[in-house]
């Protein structure tokens, strides 16, 4: 049997009397995370996103940590950003990640793409509001005719 209580689900065996000895309480967020994992494993990305938003619970899991780390280290930003899009990361970490992406794009002279991310991505717009000098440094770097990592 299952009994839902505000933040907990009580699971037990036997009758519903208080004397029933076999029961456990499971936090509602844990149940939501199991559902989120199911949705992710079955490629139900819209449902995953909606449940995360409505429940205020993020799965924040990657399929393969080693592959994800290797993608970051090798600068495979298309793969990295596809994974990051499914995560709910803290603002400062997201800003650091986007900053690294922008710097690498500038280094590769992909200036239009770097500027597009700087000016239109949520993480970089937030960075501009919260740390304008840091954002300005990236804009300056993107405006130079050559790559200078010291600036």
C-alpha positions in Angstrom: 0.0 0.0 0.0 1.0 3.6 -0.5 -0.1 6.7 1.4 0.9 10.1 0.2 1.7 12.7 2.9 2.8 16.2 2.0 6.5 15.6 1.3 6.6 11.8 1.9 5.2 8.7 0.6 4.7 5.9 3.1 5.1 2.4 1.7 4.1 -0.6 3.7 2.8 -4.1 3.8 -0.2 -5.3 5.6 -3.1 -3.3 6.9 -3.1 0.5 7.3 -3.2 0.4 11.1 -0.5 2.2 13.1 0.6 -1.1 14.5 1.6 -2.3 11.1 5.4 -2.8 11.5 6.6 -3.1 8.0 6.7 0.4 6.4 9.1 3.0 5.2 8.9 6.6 4.3 10.3 7.8 1.0 10.8 11.5 0.3 8.6 12.8 -2.5 11.7 14.3 -4.2 13.2 10.8 -4.4 10.1 9.5 -6.1 10.2 12.4 -8.5 13.9 11.6 -9.3 13.0 8.0 -10.1 10.3 9.2 -12.4 12.8 11.7 -14.0 15.3 8.9 -14.5 12.6 6.8 -16.2 11.7 9.7 -18.5 15.3 10.3 -19.4 16.1 6.7 -20.1 13.0 6.5 -22.4 13.9 9.7 -24.3 10.8 11.6 -23.1 12.7 14.9 -22.9 9.6 17.2 -22.9 8.0 15.3 -20.1 11.3 15.3 -18.3 11.6 19.1 -18.6 8.0 19.7 -17.6 8.2 17.4 -14.5 11.5 19.1 -13.4 10.0 22.5 -13.7 6.7 21.7 -12.0 8.2 19.6 -9.2 11.2 21.9 -8.7 13.4 18.9 -8.7 16.3 18.4 -11.1 17.7 15.1 -12.1 21.2 16.5 -12.8 22.7 13.3 -14.1 24.8 12.5 -17.1 24.7 9.1 -18.9 28.5 8.6 -18.8 30.7 10.8 -16.6 33.9 9.7 -18.3 32.6 10.6 -21.7 31.3 14.0 -20.4 34.6 14.9 -18.8 36.5 13.8 -22.0 34.1 16.0 -24.1 34.9 19.0 -21.8 38.6 18.4 -21.9 38.7 17.9 -25.7 36.5 21.0 -26.4 33.7 19.0 -28.0 31.2 21.8 -27.0 28.3 20.5 -29.1 28.3 17.3 -27.0 28.9 19.2 -23.7 26.2 21.7 -24.3 23.7 19.0 -25.3 24.3 17.4 -21.8 24.4 20.8 -20.0 21.0 21.6 -21.5 19.5 18.7 -19.5 21.0 19.8 -16.2 20.1 22.5 -13.7 23.4 24.0 -12.8 24.1 26.9 -10.4 24.5 30.2 -12.2 28.2 30.8 -11.4 29.1 27.3 -12.7 27.1 27.9 -15.9 28.8 31.3 -16.4 32.2 29.6 -16.0 31.3 27.0 -18.6 29.9 29.5 -21.1 32.9 31.7 -20.6 35.3 28.8 -21.4 33.2 28.0 -24.5 33.3 31.7 -25.7 37.1 31.9 -25.1 37.7 28.7 -27.1 35.4 30.0 -29.9 37.4 33.2 -30.0 40.6 31.3 -30.1 39.3 29.3 -33.1 38.2 32.7 -34.6 34.6 31.7 -34.6 33.8 35.3 -33.7 30.2 35.5 -34.9 29.3 32.4 -32.8 31.2 33.7 -29.8 29.4 37.1 -30.0 26.0 35.4 -30.5 26.5 33.3 -27.3 27.9 36.4 -25.4 24.9 38.5 -26.3 22.0 36.0 -26.4 22.6 33.1 -24.0 20.8 33.3 -20.7 24.0 32.5 -18.8 26.0 35.3 -20.5 23.2 37.9 -20.2 23.1 37.1 -16.4 26.9 37.4 -16.3 26.6 40.9 -17.9 24.1 41.9 -15.3 26.0 40.5 -12.3 29.7 40.9 -13.4 29.7 43.5 -16.1 33.6 43.8 -16.1 34.0 40.1 -16.7 31.5 40.2 -19.6 33.2 43.3 -21.0 36.5 41.5 -21.1 35.0 38.7 -23.2 33.5 41.3 -25.6 36.9 43.0 -25.9 38.6 39.7 -26.6 36.0 38.9 -29.3 36.6 42.3 -30.9 40.4 41.9 -31.3 41.8 41.0 -34.7 44.0 38.3 -33.1 43.6 36.0 -30.1 45.4 37.2 -26.9 44.6 35.0 -23.9 46.2 37.5 -21.5 43.3 40.0 -22.0 
